[in-house]
Amino acid sequence: MSRADRPIGVFDSGIGGLTVIHALRQMLPQEELVYLGDTARLPYGTKSHHTIERYTLQMGELLQRHDPKLIVIACNTASAHGLPALQAVSPCPVIGVIEPGAEAAAEHGGPVGIIGTLATVGSAAYDLAIHRRDPAKAIHSVACPLLVPLAEEGWFDDPVTDSICRRYLNQLPFEVKTVVLGCTHYPTLLPSLERCRPGTRWIDSGRVTARAVDRLLQGSLGYRTASARGGLRIQLTDASSRLKEVGSRFLEEPLGDVEVVEI
């Protein structure tokens, strides 16, 4: 098999990375995709740097079984804490979601808000990436540890979610009009987020990461040569009874068959 026809591997701490898969399926429908969700050990966002780095390396190793042409870390926390380690050992290129999100944030004027997990916000990875592009940019970050469980529970548009989103977003100064969704679970909560902070520009790291993947494929990696729609293989480290229902809402299409893999 030529390099261009090999699949793109995507992994996340849970099923939130399916929002990245959705964006890739829209932008690059001909590509073969393999998704790996570490549902047995989520969330990553409350764990230490060492643990997240170790999990990231293990997920990368599992994806290498599929001989991917590219690995996408569809998890902001793993991108913040594990990307350099995985890039150092991976035989194929590896990208995360933080650099594309930071690039998009730096393009807009005024201060920017970052919402993410405790580990992502604590790493200051977005601050560093944005300031490399715009050293004068004012950045306001808020850790939102309750949002991932709400998304994983499927409470995408619920009064309880509204209340929690409002409490977090009220910590951002009024002048912040651009907010980075610094977790791939968060796009599913946009109805609540938008109600709590109308008139805000929301940067979806999944969509901007899909554009970054497209640019890489235009270069040496190459597009899949077949014109038919590419397949999607979903593997998880644990499968709950409600997985298909919630996962289908993240993916915005039926989830299909799911394989459970051992770590």
CSV table of C-alpha atoms in Angstrom, one decimal:
chain,number,residue,atom,x,y,z
A,1,MET,CA,0.0,0.0,0.0
A,2,SER,CA,1.3,3.4,-0.9
A,3,ARG,CA,1.8,5.9,1.9
A,4,ALA,CA,-1.0,8.2,0.6
A,5,ASP,CA,-3.5,5.3,0.9
A,6,ARG,CA,-2.6,4.5,4.5
A,7,PRO,CA,-5.2,5.6,7.2
A,8,ILE,CA,-5.1,8.6,9.4
A,9,GLY,CA,-5.0,7.6,13.1
A,10,VAL,CA,-6.9,9.7,15.6
A,11,PHE,CA,-7.1,9.3,19.4
A,12,ASP,CA,-8.6,11.0,22.4
A,13,SER,CA,-9.1,10.3,26.1
A,14,GLY,CA,-12.8,9.4,25.4
A,15,ILE,CA,-15.3,10.0,22.7
A,16,GLY,CA,-14.9,13.8,22.5
A,17,GLY,CA,-12.4,13.4,19.7
A,18,LEU,CA,-15.3,12.2,17.5
A,19,THR,CA,-15.9,15.9,16.9
A,20,VAL,CA,-12.5,15.9,15.2
A,21,ILE,CA,-13.5,12.8,13.2
A,22,HIS,CA,-16.7,14.6,12.2
A,23,ALA,CA,-14.7,17.6,10.9
A,24,LEU,CA,-12.3,15.3,9.0
A,25,ARG,CA,-15.1,13.3,7.4
A,26,GLN,CA,-16.6,16.6,6.2
A,27,MET,CA,-13.4,18.1,4.8
A,28,LEU,CA,-11.6,14.9,3.7
A,29,PRO,CA,-14.4,12.3,3.0
A,30,GLN,CA,-12.2,10.1,0.9
A,31,GLU,CA,-9.7,9.4,3.7
A,32,GLU,CA,-9.6,6.2,5.7
A,33,LEU,CA,-9.8,6.9,9.5
A,34,VAL,CA,-9.1,4.9,12.6
A,35,TYR,CA,-10.3,6.3,15.9
A,36,LEU,CA,-9.1,5.2,19.2
A,37,GLY,CA,-10.8,6.4,22.4
A,38,ASP,CA,-9.3,5.7,25.8
A,39,THR,CA,-12.7,5.4,27.5
A,40,ALA,CA,-11.4,3.0,30.2
A,41,ARG,CA,-9.1,5.8,31.6
A,42,LEU,CA,-10.9,9.0,31.0
A,43,PRO,CA,-10.8,11.8,31.9
A,44,TYR,CA,-7.1,12.8,31.2
A,45,GLY,CA,-7.7,16.4,32.3
A,46,THR,CA,-7.4,15.7,36.1
A,47,LYS,CA,-4.3,13.6,35.8
A,48,SER,CA,-0.6,14.4,36.2
A,49,HIS,CA,1.8,15.3,33.3
A,50,HIS,CA,3.7,12.0,33.7
A,51,THR,CA,0.5,9.9,33.6
A,52,ILE,CA,-0.9,11.8,30.6
A,53,GLU,CA,2.4,11.5,28.7
A,54,ARG,CA,2.5,7.7,29.4
A,55,TYR,CA,-1.1,7.3,28.2
A,56,THR,CA,-0.4,9.3,25.1
A,57,LEU,CA,2.6,7.0,24.2
A,58,GLN,CA,0.4,3.9,24.8
A,59,MET,CA,-2.3,5.3,22.5
A,60,GLY,CA,0.2,6.1,19.8
A,61,GLU,CA,1.6,2.6,20.0
A,62,LEU,CA,-1.8,1.0,19.6
A,63,LEU,CA,-2.5,3.2,16.5
A,64,GLN,CA,0.8,2.1,15.0
A,65,ARG,CA,-0.8,-1.4,14.5
A,66,HIS,CA,-2.7,0.2,11.6
A,67,ASP,CA,0.4,1.7,9.9
A,68,PRO,CA,-1.0,5.2,9.7
A,69,LYS,CA,0.4,7.9,7.5
A,70,LEU,CA,-0.4,10.5,10.2
A,71,ILE,CA,-1.6,10.5,13.8
A,72,VAL,CA,-3.8,13.3,15.2
A,73,ILE,CA,-4.0,13.7,19.0
A,74,ALA,CA,-7.7,14.8,19.1
A,75,CYS,CA,-7.3,15.7,22.8
A,76,ASN,CA,-6.2,19.1,24.1
A,77,THR,CA,-4.9,17.6,27.3
A,78,ALA,CA,-2.8,14.9,25.6
A,79,SER,CA,-1.6,17.5,23.0
A,80,ALA,CA,-0.5,19.8,25.9
A,81,HIS,CA,1.4,17.1,27.9
A,82,GLY,CA,2.2,14.2,25.5
A,83,LEU,CA,2.7,15.6,22.0
A,84,PRO,CA,6.5,16.1,22.1
A,85,ALA,CA,7.1,12.6,23.6
A,86,LEU,CA,5.0,10.9,21.0
A,87,GLN,CA,6.5,12.9,18.1
A,88,ALA,CA,10.0,11.8,19.3
A,89,VAL,CA,9.2,8.0,18.9
A,90,SER,CA,6.5,7.9,16.2
A,91,PRO,CA,7.6,6.6,12.8
A,92,CYS,CA,4.9,8.8,11.2
A,93,PRO,CA,4.1,12.5,11.7
A,94,VAL,CA,2.0,13.5,14.8
A,95,ILE,CA,0.0,16.7,15.3
A,96,GLY,CA,-2.1,17.9,18.1
A,97,VAL,CA,-5.1,20.3,18.4
A,98,ILE,CA,-3.5,23.1,20.3
A,99,GLU,CA,-1.3,24.7,17.6
A,100,PRO,CA,-4.2,24.9,15.0
A,101,GLY,CA,-6.5,26.4,17.7
A,102,ALA,CA,-3.8,28.9,18.8
A,103,GLU,CA,-3.2,29.9,15.2
A,104,ALA,CA,-6.9,30.6,14.7
A,105,ALA,CA,-7.2,32.6,18.0
A,106,ALA,CA,-4.2,34.8,17.1
A,107,GLU,CA,-5.8,35.8,13.8
A,108,HIS,CA,-8.6,37.7,15.6
A,109,GLY,CA,-8.2,41.1,17.3
A,110,GLY,CA,-8.8,41.8,21.0
A,111,PRO,CA,-8.3,39.5,24.0
A,112,VAL,CA,-9.0,35.8,23.7
A,113,GLY,CA,-10.5,33.4,26.2
A,114,ILE,CA,-9.5,29.7,26.6
A,115,ILE,CA,-11.7,27.2,28.3
A,116,GLY,CA,-10.3,23.7,28.9
A,117,THR,CA,-9.6,21.0,31.4
A,118,LEU,CA,-7.5,21.6,34.5
A,119,ALA,CA,-4.5,19.9,32.9
A,120,THR,CA,-4.7,21.9,29.6
A,121,VAL,CA,-5.2,25.2,31.3
A,122,GLY,CA,-2.5,24.4,33.9
A,123,SER,CA,0.0,23.6,31.1
A,124,ALA,CA,-0.3,27.1,29.6
A,125,ALA,CA,0.2,25.4,26.2
A,126,TYR,CA,-2.4,27.7,24.5
A,127,ASP,CA,-0.8,30.8,26.1
A,128,LEU,CA,2.6,29.9,24.8
A,129,ALA,CA,1.3,28.9,21.3
A,130,ILE,CA,-0.7,32.1,20.9
A,131,HIS,CA,2.1,34.4,22.2
A,132,ARG,CA,4.5,32.9,19.7
A,133,ARG,CA,2.2,34.4,17.0
A,134,ASP,CA,1.1,37.5,18.9
A,135,PRO,CA,3.3,38.4,21.9
A,136,ALA,CA,0.9,41.2,22.9
A,137,LYS,CA,-2.3,39.2,22.9
A,138,ALA,CA,-4.2,39.3,26.2
A,139,ILE,CA,-5.3,35.7,27.2
A,140,HIS,CA,-7.8,34.7,29.9
A,141,SER,CA,-8.0,31.0,30.7
A,142,VAL,CA,-10.7,29.2,32.7
A,143,ALA,CA,-10.5,25.5,33.7
A,144,CYS,CA,-13.9,23.8,33.3
A,145,PRO,CA,-13.6,20.4,34.9
A,146,LEU,CA,-17.3,19.6,35.0
A,147,LEU,CA,-17.9,20.0,31.2
A,148,VAL,CA,-16.3,16.8,30.0
A,149,PRO,CA,-18.5,14.6,32.3
A,150,LEU,CA,-21.6,16.5,31.1
A,151,ALA,CA,-20.7,15.9,27.5
A,152,GLU,CA,-19.9,12.2,28.1
A,153,GLU,CA,-23.2,11.9,29.8
A,154,GLY,CA,-25.0,13.3,26.7
A,155,TRP,CA,-26.3,16.4,28.5
A,156,PHE,CA,-25.6,18.6,25.5
A,157,ASP,CA,-28.6,20.9,25.8
A,158,ASP,CA,-29.8,20.9,29.4
A,159,PRO,CA,-30.6,23.5,32.1
A,160,VAL,CA,-28.0,22.0,34.4
A,161,THR,CA,-25.4,22.3,31.6
A,162,ASP,CA,-26.5,26.0,31.1
A,163,SER,CA,-26.0,26.7,34.8
A,164,ILE,CA,-22.5,25.2,34.9
A,165,CYS,CA,-21.4,26.8,31.6
A,166,ARG,CA,-22.7,30.2,32.9
A,167,ARG,CA,-20.7,29.9,36.1
A,168,TYR,CA,-17.5,29.1,34.2
A,169,LEU,CA,-18.0,31.7,31.4
A,170,ASN,CA,-18.7,34.5,33.9
A,171,GLN,CA,-15.1,34.2,34.9
A,172,LEU,CA,-14.1,35.6,31.5
A,173,PRO,CA,-13.9,39.5,31.3
A,174,PHE,CA,-16.8,41.1,29.3
A,175,GLU,CA,-14.4,42.3,26.6
A,176,VAL,CA,-13.5,38.8,25.6
A,177,LYS,CA,-15.3,38.1,22.3
A,178,THR,CA,-13.3,35.2,21.0
A,179,VAL,CA,-13.2,31.9,23.0
A,180,VAL,CA,-11.2,28.8,22.1
A,181,LEU,CA,-13.0,25.6,22.9
A,182,GLY,CA,-9.9,24.0,24.4
A,183,CYS,CA,-11.4,20.5,24.7
A,184,THR,CA,-12.8,18.4,21.8
A,185,HIS,CA,-15.8,17.6,24.0
A,186,TYR,CA,-16.9,21.2,24.2
A,187,PRO,CA,-18.4,21.7,20.6
A,188,THR,CA,-21.3,19.4,21.7
A,189,LEU,CA,-22.1,21.9,24.4
A,190,LEU,CA,-22.3,24.9,22.1
A,191,PRO,CA,-26.1,25.4,22.5
A,192,SER,CA,-25.5,26.0,26.3
A,193,LEU,CA,-22.3,28.0,25.7
A,194,GLU,CA,-24.0,30.3,23.2
A,195,ARG,CA,-27.0,30.9,25.4
A,196,CYS,CA,-24.6,31.9,28.3
A,197,ARG,CA,-22.4,34.2,26.2
A,198,PRO,CA,-24.2,35.4,23.0
A,199,GLY,CA,-22.2,37.3,20.4
A,200,THR,CA,-19.1,35.3,21.1
A,201,ARG,CA,-16.8,33.8,18.4
A,202,TRP,CA,-16.2,30.2,19.3
A,203,ILE,CA,-13.0,28.5,17.9
A,204,ASP,CA,-13.6,24.8,17.4
A,205,SER,CA,-10.3,23.0,17.6
A,206,GLY,CA,-11.7,20.1,15.6
A,207,ARG,CA,-12.5,22.2,12.6
A,208,VAL,CA,-9.2,24.1,12.6
A,209,THR,CA,-7.3,20.8,13.1
A,210,ALA,CA,-9.0,19.3,10.1
A,211,ARG,CA,-7.8,22.2,8.0
A,212,ALA,CA,-4.2,21.6,9.3
A,213,VAL,CA,-4.5,17.9,8.3
A,214,ASP,CA,-5.6,19.0,4.8
A,215,ARG,CA,-2.5,21.2,4.5
A,216,LEU,CA,-0.3,18.3,5.5
A,217,LEU,CA,-2.0,16.0,2.9
A,218,GLN,CA,-1.4,18.6,0.2
A,219,GLY,CA,2.3,18.1,0.9
A,220,SER,CA,4.3,15.0,1.1
A,221,LEU,CA,1.7,12.8,2.9
A,222,GLY,CA,-0.7,12.8,-0.1
A,223,TYR,CA,-4.4,12.3,-0.4
A,224,ARG,CA,-5.9,8.8,-0.6
A,225,THR,CA,-6.1,7.9,-4.3
A,226,ALA,CA,-9.5,6.2,-4.2
A,227,SER,CA,-12.4,8.6,-4.8
A,228,ALA,CA,-14.9,6.6,-2.8
A,229,ARG,CA,-15.8,7.7,0.7
A,230,GLY,CA,-13.2,6.4,3.2
A,231,GLY,CA,-14.1,4.0,6.0
A,232,LEU,CA,-14.1,4.7,9.7
A,233,ARG,CA,-12.9,2.1,12.2
A,234,ILE,CA,-13.7,2.9,15.9
A,235,GLN,CA,-11.8,1.3,18.7
A,236,LEU,CA,-12.3,2.0,22.4
A,237,THR,CA,-10.6,0.7,25.5
A,238,ASP,CA,-14.0,0.3,27.2
A,239,ALA,CA,-17.6,0.4,25.8
A,240,SER,CA,-20.5,1.5,28.0
A,241,SER,CA,-24.1,0.7,27.3
A,242,ARG,CA,-24.9,4.3,26.2
A,243,LEU,CA,-21.8,4.7,24.1
A,244,LYS,CA,-23.5,4.4,20.7
A,245,GLU,CA,-26.2,6.9,21.6
A,246,VAL,CA,-23.8,9.5,22.9
A,247,GLY,CA,-21.1,8.8,20.4
A,248,SER,CA,-23.5,9.2,17.5
A,249,ARG,CA,-24.3,12.7,18.7
A,250,PHE,CA,-20.6,13.6,18.8
A,251,LEU,CA,-20.0,12.1,15.4
A,252,GLU,CA,-23.3,13.4,13.9
A,253,GLU,CA,-23.9,10.1,12.2
A,254,PRO,CA,-24.5,6.5,13.3
A,255,LEU,CA,-21.5,5.2,15.2
A,256,GLY,CA,-21.6,1.7,13.6
A,257,ASP,CA,-19.6,-1.2,15.0
A,258,VAL,CA,-17.2,-0.5,17.9
A,259,GLU,CA,-14.2,-2.7,18.7
A,260,VAL,CA,-12.9,-3.0,22.3
A,261,VAL,CA,-9.1,-3.2,22.5
A,262,GLU,CA,-6.8,-4.1,25.4
A,263,ILE,CA,-4.4,-1.5,26.6
